[in-house]
Short mmCIF file of C-alpha atoms in Angstrom, two decimals:
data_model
loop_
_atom_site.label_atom_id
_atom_site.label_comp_id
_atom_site.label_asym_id
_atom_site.label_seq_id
_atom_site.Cartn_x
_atom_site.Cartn_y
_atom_site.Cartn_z
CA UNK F 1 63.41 83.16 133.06
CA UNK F 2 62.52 86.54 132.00
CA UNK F 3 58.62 88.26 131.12
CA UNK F 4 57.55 86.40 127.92
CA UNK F 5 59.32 82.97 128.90
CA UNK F 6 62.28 83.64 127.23
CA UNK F 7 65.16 81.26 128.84
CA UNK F 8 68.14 83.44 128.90
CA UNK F 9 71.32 81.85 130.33
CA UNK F 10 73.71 80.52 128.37
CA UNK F 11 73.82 76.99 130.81
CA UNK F 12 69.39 77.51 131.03
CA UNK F 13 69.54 76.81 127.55
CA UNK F 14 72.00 74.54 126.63
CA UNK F 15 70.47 72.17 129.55
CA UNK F 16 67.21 72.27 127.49
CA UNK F 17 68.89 71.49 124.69
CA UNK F 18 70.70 68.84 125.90
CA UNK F 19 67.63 67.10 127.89
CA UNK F 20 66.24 67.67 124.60
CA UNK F 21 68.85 65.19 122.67
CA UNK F 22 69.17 62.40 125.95
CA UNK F 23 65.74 62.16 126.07
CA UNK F 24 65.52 61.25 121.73
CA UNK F 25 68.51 59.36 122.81
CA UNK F 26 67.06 57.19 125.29
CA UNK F 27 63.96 56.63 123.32
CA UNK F 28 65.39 55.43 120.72
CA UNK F 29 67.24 53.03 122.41
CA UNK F 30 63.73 51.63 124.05
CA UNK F 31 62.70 51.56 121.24
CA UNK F 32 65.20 49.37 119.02
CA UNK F 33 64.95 47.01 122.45
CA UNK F 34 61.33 46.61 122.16
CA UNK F 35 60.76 46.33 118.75
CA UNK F 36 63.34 43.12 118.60
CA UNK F 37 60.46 40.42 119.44
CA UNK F 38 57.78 42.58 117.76
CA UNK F 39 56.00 42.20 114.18
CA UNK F 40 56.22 44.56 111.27
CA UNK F 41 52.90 46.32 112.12
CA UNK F 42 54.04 46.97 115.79
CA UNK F 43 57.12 48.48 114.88
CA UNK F 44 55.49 50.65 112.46
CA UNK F 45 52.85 51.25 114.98
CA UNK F 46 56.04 51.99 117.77
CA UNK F 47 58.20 54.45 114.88
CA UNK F 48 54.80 56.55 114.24
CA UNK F 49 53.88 57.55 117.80
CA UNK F 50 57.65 58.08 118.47
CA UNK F 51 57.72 60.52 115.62
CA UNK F 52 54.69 62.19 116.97
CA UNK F 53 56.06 62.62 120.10
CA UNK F 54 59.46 63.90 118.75
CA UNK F 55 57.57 66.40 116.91
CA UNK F 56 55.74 67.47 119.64
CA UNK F 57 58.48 67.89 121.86
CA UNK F 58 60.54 69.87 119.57
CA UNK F 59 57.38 71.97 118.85
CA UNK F 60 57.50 72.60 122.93
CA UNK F 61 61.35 73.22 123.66
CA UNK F 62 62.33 75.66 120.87
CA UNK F 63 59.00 77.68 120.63
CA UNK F 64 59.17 77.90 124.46
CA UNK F 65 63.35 79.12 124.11
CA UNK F 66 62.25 81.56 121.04
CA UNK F 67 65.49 82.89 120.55
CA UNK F 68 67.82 81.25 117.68
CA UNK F 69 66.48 77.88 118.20
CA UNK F 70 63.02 78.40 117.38
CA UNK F 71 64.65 80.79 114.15
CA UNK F 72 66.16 76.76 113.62
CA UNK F 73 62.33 75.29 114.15
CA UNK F 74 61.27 77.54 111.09
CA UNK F 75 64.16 76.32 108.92
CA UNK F 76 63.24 72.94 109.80
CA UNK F 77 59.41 73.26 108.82
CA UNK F 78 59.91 73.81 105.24
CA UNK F 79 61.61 70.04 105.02
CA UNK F 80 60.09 66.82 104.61
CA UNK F 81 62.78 65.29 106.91
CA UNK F 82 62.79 61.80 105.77
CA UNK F 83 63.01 59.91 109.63
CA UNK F 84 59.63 60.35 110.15
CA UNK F 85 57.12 57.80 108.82
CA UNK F 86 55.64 58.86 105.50
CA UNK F 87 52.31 58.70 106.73
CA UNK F 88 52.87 60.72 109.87
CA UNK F 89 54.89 63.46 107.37
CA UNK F 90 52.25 65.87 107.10
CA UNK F 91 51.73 65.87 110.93
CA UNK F 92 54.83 66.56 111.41
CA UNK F 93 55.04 69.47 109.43
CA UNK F 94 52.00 70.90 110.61
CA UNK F 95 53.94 70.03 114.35
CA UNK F 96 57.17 72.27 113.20
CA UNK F 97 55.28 74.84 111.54
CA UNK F 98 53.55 76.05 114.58
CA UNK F 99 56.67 77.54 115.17
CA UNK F 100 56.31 79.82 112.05
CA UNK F 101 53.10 80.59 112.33
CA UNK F 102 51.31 79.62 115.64
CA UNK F 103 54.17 80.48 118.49
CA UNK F 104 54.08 81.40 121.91
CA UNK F 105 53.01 84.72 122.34
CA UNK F 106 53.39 87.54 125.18
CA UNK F 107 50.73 88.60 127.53
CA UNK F 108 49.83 92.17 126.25
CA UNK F 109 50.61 93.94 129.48
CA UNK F 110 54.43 92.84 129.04
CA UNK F 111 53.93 93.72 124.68
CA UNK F 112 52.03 97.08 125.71
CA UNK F 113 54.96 97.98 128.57
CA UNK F 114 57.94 97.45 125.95
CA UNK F 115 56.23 99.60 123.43
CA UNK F 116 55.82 101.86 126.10
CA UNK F 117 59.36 102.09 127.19
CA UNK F 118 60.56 102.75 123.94
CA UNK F 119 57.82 105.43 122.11
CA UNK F 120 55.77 106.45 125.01
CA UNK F 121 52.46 106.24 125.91
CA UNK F 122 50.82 103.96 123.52
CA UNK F 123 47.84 106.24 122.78
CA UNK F 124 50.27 109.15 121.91
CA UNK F 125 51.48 107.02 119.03
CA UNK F 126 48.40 104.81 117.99
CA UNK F 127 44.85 105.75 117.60
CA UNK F 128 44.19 101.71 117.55
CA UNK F 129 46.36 98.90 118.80
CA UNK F 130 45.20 95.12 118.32
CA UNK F 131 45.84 93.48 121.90
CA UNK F 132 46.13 90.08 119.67
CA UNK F 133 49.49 89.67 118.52
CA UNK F 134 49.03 89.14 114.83
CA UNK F 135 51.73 86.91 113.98
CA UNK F 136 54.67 85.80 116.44
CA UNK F 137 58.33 84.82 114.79
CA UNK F 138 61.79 83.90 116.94
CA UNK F 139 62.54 87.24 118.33
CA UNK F 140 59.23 89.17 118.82
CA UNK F 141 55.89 89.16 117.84
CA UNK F 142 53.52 91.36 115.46
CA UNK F 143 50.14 93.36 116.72
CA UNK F 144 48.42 95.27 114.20
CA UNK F 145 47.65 99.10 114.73
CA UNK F 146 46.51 102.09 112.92
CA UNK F 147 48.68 105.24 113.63
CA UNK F 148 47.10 108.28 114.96
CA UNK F 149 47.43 109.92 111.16
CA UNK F 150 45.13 106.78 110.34
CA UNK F 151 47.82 104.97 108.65
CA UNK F 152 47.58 100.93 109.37
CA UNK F 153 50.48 99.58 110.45
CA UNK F 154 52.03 95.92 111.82
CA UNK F 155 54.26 96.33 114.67
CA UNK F 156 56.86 93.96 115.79
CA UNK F 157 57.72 94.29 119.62
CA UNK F 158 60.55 92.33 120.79
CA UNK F 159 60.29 89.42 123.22
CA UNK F 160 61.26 90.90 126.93
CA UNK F 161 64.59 88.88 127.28
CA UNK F 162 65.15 88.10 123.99
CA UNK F 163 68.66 89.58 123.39
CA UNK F 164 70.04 87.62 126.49
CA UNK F 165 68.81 84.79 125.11
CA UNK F 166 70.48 85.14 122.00
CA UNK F 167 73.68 86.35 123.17
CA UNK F 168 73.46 83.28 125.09
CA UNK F 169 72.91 80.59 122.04
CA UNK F 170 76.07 82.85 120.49
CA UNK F 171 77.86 81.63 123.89
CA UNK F 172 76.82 78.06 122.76
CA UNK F 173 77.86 78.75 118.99
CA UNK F 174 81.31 76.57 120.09
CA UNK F 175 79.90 74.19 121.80
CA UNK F 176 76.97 73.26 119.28
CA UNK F 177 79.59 72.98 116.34
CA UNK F 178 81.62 70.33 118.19
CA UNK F 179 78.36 68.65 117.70
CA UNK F 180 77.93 69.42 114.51
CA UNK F 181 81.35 68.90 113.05
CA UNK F 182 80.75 65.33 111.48
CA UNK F 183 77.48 66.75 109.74
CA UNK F 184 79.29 69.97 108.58
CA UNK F 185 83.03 70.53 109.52
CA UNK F 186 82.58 74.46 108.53
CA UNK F 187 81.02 74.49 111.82
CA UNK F 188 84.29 74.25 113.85
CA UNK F 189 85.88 77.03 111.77
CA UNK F 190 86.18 80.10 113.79
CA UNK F 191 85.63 82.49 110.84
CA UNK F 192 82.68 80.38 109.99
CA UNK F 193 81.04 80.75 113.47
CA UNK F 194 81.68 84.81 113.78
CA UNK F 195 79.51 84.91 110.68
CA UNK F 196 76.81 83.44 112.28
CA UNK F 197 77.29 85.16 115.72
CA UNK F 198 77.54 88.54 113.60
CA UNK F 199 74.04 87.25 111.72
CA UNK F 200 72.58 86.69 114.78
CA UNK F 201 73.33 90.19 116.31
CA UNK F 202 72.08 91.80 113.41
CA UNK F 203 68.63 89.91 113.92
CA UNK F 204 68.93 92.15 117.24
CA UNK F 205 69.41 95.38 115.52
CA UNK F 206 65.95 96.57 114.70
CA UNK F 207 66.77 100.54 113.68
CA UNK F 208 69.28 98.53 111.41
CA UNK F 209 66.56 96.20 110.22
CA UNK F 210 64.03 99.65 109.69
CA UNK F 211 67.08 101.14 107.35
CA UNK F 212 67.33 98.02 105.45
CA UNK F 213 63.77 97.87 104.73
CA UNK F 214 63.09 101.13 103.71
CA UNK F 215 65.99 101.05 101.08
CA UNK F 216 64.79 97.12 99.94
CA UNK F 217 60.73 99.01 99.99
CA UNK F 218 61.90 102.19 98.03
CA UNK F 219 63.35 99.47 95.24
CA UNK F 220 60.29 97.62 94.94
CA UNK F 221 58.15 100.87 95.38
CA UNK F 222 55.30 100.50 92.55
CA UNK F 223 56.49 97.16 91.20
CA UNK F 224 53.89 95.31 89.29
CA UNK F 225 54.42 92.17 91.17
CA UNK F 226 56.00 92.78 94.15
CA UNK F 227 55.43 94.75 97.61
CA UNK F 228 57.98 95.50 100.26
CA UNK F 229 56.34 97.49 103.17
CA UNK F 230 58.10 100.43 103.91
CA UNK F 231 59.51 101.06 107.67
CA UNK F 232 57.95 104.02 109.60
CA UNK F 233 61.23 105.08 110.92
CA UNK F 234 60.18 107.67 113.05
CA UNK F 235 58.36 105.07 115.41
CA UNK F 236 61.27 101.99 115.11
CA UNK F 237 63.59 101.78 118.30
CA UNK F 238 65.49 99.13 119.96
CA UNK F 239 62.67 96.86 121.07
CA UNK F 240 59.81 97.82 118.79
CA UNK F 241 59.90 98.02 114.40
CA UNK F 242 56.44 99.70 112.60
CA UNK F 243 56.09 99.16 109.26
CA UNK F 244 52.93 99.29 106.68
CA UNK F 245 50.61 96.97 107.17
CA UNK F 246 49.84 94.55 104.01
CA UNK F 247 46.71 93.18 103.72
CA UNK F 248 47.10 89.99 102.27
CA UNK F 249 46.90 86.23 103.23
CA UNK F 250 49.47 83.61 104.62
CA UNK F 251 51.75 81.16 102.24
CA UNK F 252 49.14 78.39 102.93
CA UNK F 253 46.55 80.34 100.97
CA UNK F 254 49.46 80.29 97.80
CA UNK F 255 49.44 76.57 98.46
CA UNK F 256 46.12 76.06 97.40
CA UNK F 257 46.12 78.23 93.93
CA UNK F 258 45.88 75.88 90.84
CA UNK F 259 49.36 74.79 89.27
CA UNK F 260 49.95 78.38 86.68
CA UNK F 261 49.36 80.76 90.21
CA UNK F 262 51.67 78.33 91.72
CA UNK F 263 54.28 78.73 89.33
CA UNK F 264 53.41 82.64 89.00
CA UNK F 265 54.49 83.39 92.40
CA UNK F 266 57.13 80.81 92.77
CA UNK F 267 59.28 82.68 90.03
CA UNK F 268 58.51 85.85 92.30
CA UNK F 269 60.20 83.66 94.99
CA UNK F 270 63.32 82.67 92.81
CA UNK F 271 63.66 86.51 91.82
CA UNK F 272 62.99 87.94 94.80
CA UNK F 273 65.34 85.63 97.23
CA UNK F 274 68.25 84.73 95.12
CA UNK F 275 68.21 87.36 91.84
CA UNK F 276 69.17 89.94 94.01
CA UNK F 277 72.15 88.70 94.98
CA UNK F 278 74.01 88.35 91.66
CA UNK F 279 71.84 91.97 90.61
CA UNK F 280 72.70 94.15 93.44
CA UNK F 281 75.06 92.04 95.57
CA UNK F 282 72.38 91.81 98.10
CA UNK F 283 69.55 88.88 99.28
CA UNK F 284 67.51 88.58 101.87
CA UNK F 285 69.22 85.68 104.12
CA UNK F 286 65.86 84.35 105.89
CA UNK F 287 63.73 82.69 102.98
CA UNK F 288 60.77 80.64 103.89
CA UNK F 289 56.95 80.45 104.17
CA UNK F 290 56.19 83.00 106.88
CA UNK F 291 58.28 85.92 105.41
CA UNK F 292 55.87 85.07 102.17
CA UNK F 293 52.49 86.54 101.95
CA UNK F 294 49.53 86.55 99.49
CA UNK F 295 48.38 90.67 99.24
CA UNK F 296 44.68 92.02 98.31
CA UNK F 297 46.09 93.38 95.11
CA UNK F 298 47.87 90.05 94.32
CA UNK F 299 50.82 90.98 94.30
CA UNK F 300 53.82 89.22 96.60
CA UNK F 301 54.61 91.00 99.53
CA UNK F 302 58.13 90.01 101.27
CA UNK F 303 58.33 90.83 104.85
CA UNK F 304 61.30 90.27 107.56
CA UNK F 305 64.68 92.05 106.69
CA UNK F 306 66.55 91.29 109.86
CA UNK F 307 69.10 88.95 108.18
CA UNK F 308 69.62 90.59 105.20
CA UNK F 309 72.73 90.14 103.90
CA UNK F 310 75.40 92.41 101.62
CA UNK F 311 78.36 90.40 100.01
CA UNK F 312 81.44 92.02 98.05
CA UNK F 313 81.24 91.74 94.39
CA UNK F 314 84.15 89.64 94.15
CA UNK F 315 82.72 86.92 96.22
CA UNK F 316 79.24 87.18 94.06
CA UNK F 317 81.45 86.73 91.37
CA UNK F 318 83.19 83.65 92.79
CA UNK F 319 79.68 82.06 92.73
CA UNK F 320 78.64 83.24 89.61
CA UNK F 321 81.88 81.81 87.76
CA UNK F 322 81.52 78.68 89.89
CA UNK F 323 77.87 77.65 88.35
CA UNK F 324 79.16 77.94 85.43
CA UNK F 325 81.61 76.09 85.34
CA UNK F 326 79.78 73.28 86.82
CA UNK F 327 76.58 74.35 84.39
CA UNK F 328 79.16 74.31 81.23
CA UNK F 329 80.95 71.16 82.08
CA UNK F 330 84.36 72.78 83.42
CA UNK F 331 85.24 70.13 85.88
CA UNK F 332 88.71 71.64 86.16
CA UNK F 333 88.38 74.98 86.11
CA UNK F 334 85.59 74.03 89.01
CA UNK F 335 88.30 72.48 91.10
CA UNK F 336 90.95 74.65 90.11
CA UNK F 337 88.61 77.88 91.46
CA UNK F 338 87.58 75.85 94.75
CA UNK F 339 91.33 74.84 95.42
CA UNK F 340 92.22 78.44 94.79
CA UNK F 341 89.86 79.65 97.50
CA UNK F 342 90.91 77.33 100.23
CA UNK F 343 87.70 75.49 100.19
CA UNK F 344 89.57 72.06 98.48
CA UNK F 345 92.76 70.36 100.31
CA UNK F 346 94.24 69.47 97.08
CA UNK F 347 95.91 66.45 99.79
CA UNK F 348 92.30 65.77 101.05
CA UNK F 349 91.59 63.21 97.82
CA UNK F 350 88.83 65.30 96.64
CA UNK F 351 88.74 64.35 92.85
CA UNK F 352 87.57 67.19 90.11
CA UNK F 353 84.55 64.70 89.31
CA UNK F 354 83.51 65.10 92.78
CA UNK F 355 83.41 68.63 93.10
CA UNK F 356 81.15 68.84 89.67
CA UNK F 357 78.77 65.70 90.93
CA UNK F 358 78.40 67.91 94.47
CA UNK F 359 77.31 71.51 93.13
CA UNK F 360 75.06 69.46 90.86
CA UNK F 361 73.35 67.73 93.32
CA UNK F 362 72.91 71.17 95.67
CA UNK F 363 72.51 73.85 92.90
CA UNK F 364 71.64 71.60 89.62
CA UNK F 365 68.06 73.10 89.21
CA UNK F 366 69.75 76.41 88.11
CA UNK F 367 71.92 74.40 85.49
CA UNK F 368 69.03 71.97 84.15
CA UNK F 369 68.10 73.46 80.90
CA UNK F 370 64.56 71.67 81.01
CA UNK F 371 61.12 72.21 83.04
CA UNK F 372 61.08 70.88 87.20
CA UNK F 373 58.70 70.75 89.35
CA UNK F 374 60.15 71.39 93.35
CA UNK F 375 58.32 69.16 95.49
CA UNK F 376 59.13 68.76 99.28
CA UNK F 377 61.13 65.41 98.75
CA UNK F 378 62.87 66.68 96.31
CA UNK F 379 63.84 69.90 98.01
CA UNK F 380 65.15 67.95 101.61
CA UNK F 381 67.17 65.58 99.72
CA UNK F 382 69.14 68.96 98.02
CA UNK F 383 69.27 69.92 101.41
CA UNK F 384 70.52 66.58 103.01
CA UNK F 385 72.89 65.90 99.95
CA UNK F 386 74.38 69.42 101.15
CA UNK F 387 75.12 68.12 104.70
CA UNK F 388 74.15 64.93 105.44
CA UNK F 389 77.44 62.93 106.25
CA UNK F 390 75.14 59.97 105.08
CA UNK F 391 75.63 60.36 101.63
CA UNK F 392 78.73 58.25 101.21
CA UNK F 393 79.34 59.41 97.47
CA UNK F 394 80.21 63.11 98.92
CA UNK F 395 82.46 62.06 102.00
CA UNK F 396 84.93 63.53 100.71
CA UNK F 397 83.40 67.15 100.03
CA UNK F 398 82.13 66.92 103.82
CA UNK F 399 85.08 67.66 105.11
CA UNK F 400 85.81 70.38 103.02
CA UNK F 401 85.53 74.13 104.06
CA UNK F 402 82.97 76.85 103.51
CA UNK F 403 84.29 80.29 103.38
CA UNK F 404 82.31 82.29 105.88
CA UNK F 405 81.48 84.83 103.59
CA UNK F 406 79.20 81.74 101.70
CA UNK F 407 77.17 80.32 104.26
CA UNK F 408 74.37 82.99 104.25
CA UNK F 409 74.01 82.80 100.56
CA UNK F 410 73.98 78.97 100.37
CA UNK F 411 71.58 79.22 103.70
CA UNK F 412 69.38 81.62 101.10
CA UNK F 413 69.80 79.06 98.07
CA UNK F 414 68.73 75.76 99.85
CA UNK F 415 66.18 77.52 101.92
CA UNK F 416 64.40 79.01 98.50
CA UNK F 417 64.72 75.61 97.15
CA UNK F 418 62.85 74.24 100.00
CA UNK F 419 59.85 77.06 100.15
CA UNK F 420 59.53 76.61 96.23
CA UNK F 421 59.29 73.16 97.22
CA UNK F 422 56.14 73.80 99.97
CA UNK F 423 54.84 75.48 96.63
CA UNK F 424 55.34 73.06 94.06
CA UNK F 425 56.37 75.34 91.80
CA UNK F 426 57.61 74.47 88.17
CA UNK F 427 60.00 76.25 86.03
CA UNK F 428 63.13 75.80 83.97
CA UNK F 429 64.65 77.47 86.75
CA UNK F 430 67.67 77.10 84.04
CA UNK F 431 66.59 80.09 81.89
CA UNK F 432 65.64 82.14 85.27
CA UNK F 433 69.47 82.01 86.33
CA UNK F 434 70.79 82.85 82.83
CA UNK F 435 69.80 86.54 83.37
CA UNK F 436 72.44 86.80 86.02
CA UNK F 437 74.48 83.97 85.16
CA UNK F 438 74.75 85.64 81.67
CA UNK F 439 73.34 88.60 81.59
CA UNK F 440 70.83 87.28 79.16
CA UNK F 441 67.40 89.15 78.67
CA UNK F 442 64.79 87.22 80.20
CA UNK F 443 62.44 84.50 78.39
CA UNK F 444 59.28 84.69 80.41
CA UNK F 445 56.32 86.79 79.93
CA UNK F 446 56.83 87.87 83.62
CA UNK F 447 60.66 88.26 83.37
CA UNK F 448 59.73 90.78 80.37
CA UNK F 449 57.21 92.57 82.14
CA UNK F 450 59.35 92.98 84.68
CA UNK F 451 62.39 94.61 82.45
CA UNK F 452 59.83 96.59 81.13
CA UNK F 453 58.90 98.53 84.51
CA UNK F 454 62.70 99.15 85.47
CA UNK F 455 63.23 100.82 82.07
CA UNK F 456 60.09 102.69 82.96
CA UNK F 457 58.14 101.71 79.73
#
């Protein structure tokens, strides 16, 4: 184990894993024995406490592996994942979000020694550095400091063992899909799995991540509702990223604004995370609550670029014309497009009402010309529908194939879902998605004020 706790062997982590999964295994078992001669109320009793316990363990093995599985424990905290008991729901995601916002954190002797290794000695570079990591996320943790020009800054040092780790859990890449191939069978492709091995080196690269965020800040540089803080790239190495400091609050403060600031910032969401894509062939691949936060001037500031995410404009395209074919009630053409691509066997017995039901039931809040509200439930069921092999009606489409090129940006798509779903956010998300699925000018008052500082009005 190396100086922060980081398990880094390939075999180290898969055995944690894999006690991880017996151990639900055999306690699930137990507890379908014991419950047999039980009542009602002792079974619920039983089903509660075992969820508890789940949560807490999962809480304890990926925060203590940081790495890609705790990256997994922050997808998984934006879901209302419907096997726990609905009364212990909130509990649980309080459990799983510790891993966004509360994780493990280095000792600052081992945090002050890897900024040290990298810029020198820390007073050379900082007049102040905060010795209490600020915020701690799957691959390294954030301290707040002032520069010694008297700019303030958040730094984000990289967990001592970190890139083992991970080059370890891209080891286990093959292995995990086997397990994975009756929930998705994209999984077991090969092209599929260099994508995410290639995503998950990237999340490595911090002087690539400091490039990538000063371009993204430079775009949003004076925009009336958004705030990307710029990289310091003078001070970003291998194991250590500075960027501008926002002062601002955490998503849960967003949470508790009345339902109009709620649905304010959750079209900031939908443009930020997935208008990008179809405007600039670009998006941010990591959406969820603790890349979101609340600035002093109101506006939304995005942070985290380490999985952002460029795709060629004739695979944007290849979404774009999908959507509309499902939104304009193109079965065929649908089918025709997914055939073309290699996603459909046209042997496998997929029928053309199939493919239109399943892009409904994962994308149909872009299509639904009318108001929604995204709540939680209805956010994890998009998500389950996606790849649950428990939804018998899309059997079928589960064994179909994802180019690899698409997972990131239907990774981005569900995951905004579920954050605007933590929100509970309303829109008719239908007339957001015209401006790219059309090219139509936009119809909201923010939209328009929006168009109105590009043109420089």
């Amino acid at each position: 184990m190396a100086a922060g706790g980081v398990p880094e062997g390939r075999v180290a982590r898969g055995a944690a894993l894999g006690q991880l999964a017996a151990e639900q295994t055999v306690r699930g078992l137990g507890m379908r024995l014991s419950m047999l001669a039980r009542t009602d109320e002792a079974r619920q009793v039983l089903a509660e406490r075992s969820a508890m316990k789940t949560a807490q363990q999962i809480v304890a093995v990926l925060g203590s592996m940081k790495g890609s599985a705790m990256k997994l424990g922050q997808m998984l905290s934006v879901l209302d994942l419907d096997f726990v008991p609905e009364s212990h729901r909130e509990q649980f995601g309080r459990q799983l979000a510790a891993l966004r916002d509360r994780a493990p954190t280095m000792e600052f002797a081992t945090t002050r020694r890897v900024v040290e290794d990298d810029l020198g000695p820390l007073s050379g570079v900082f007049a102040e550095f905060d010795e209490t990591a600020l915020a701690a996320a799957s691959l390294g943790q954030v301290h707040r400091a002032r520069l010694r020009d008297g700019r303030e800054v958040a730094v984000k040092v990289k967990y001592p063992g970190v890139e083992r780790a991970v080059h370890a859990d891209i080891g286990n890449l093959e292995f995990l899909s086997k397990m994975a191939r009756s929930v998705l069978p994209s999984m077991a492709d090969t092209g599929v799995l260099e994508e995410i091995a290639d995503n998950l080196r990237s999340e490595l690269d911090y002087p690539r991540e400091a490039r990538t965020q000063h371009r993204v800040a430079q775009r949003y540089r004076g925009h009336p509702f958004i705030t990307v803080p710029d990289a310091i790239e003078e001070y970003c190495s291998r194991d250590v990223l500075v960027t501008e400091y926002v002062a601002g609050h955490p998503f849960s403060r967003l949470q508790e604004l009345g339902a109009a600031e709620r649905d304010h910032y959750g079209e900031l969401i939908y443009r930020f995370y997935l208008g990008t894509l179809f405007t600039d062939n670009e998006f941010c691949g990591d959406p969820h609550p603790g890349n979101v936060l609340l600035a002093e001037d109101g506006r939304l500031a995005f942070v985290d670029f380490g999985l952002y995410h460029r795709m060629a404009p004739e695979h944007v395209e290849f979404e774009r014309s999908c959507l509309r074919a499902a939104g304009e009630n193109r079965p065929d053409d649908l089918y025709a497009a997914w055939v073309g691509r290699g996603i459909i066997d046209p042997e496998a017995g997929v029928t053309v009402e199939e493919c239109l039901a399943y892009v409904w039931a994962a994308c149909g809040w872009h299509l639904l010309d009318e108001e929604v509200t995204i709540t939680p439930e209805l956010a994890t069921s998009a998500v389950l529908l996606a790849v649950d092999p428990r939804a018998v009606e899309f059997q079928g489409m589960h064994r179909q194939l994802l180019p690899p090129e698409h997972v990131f940006s239907r990774r981005a798509d569900l995951f905004t879902f579920a954050t605007l779903g933590q929100l509970r956010a309303s829109a008719n998300w239908h007339h957001l998605a015209r401006e790219w699925l059309y090219d139509e000018p936009p119809r909201t008052d923010l939209g328009r004020a929006i168009a109105r500082w590009r043109r420089g009005d």
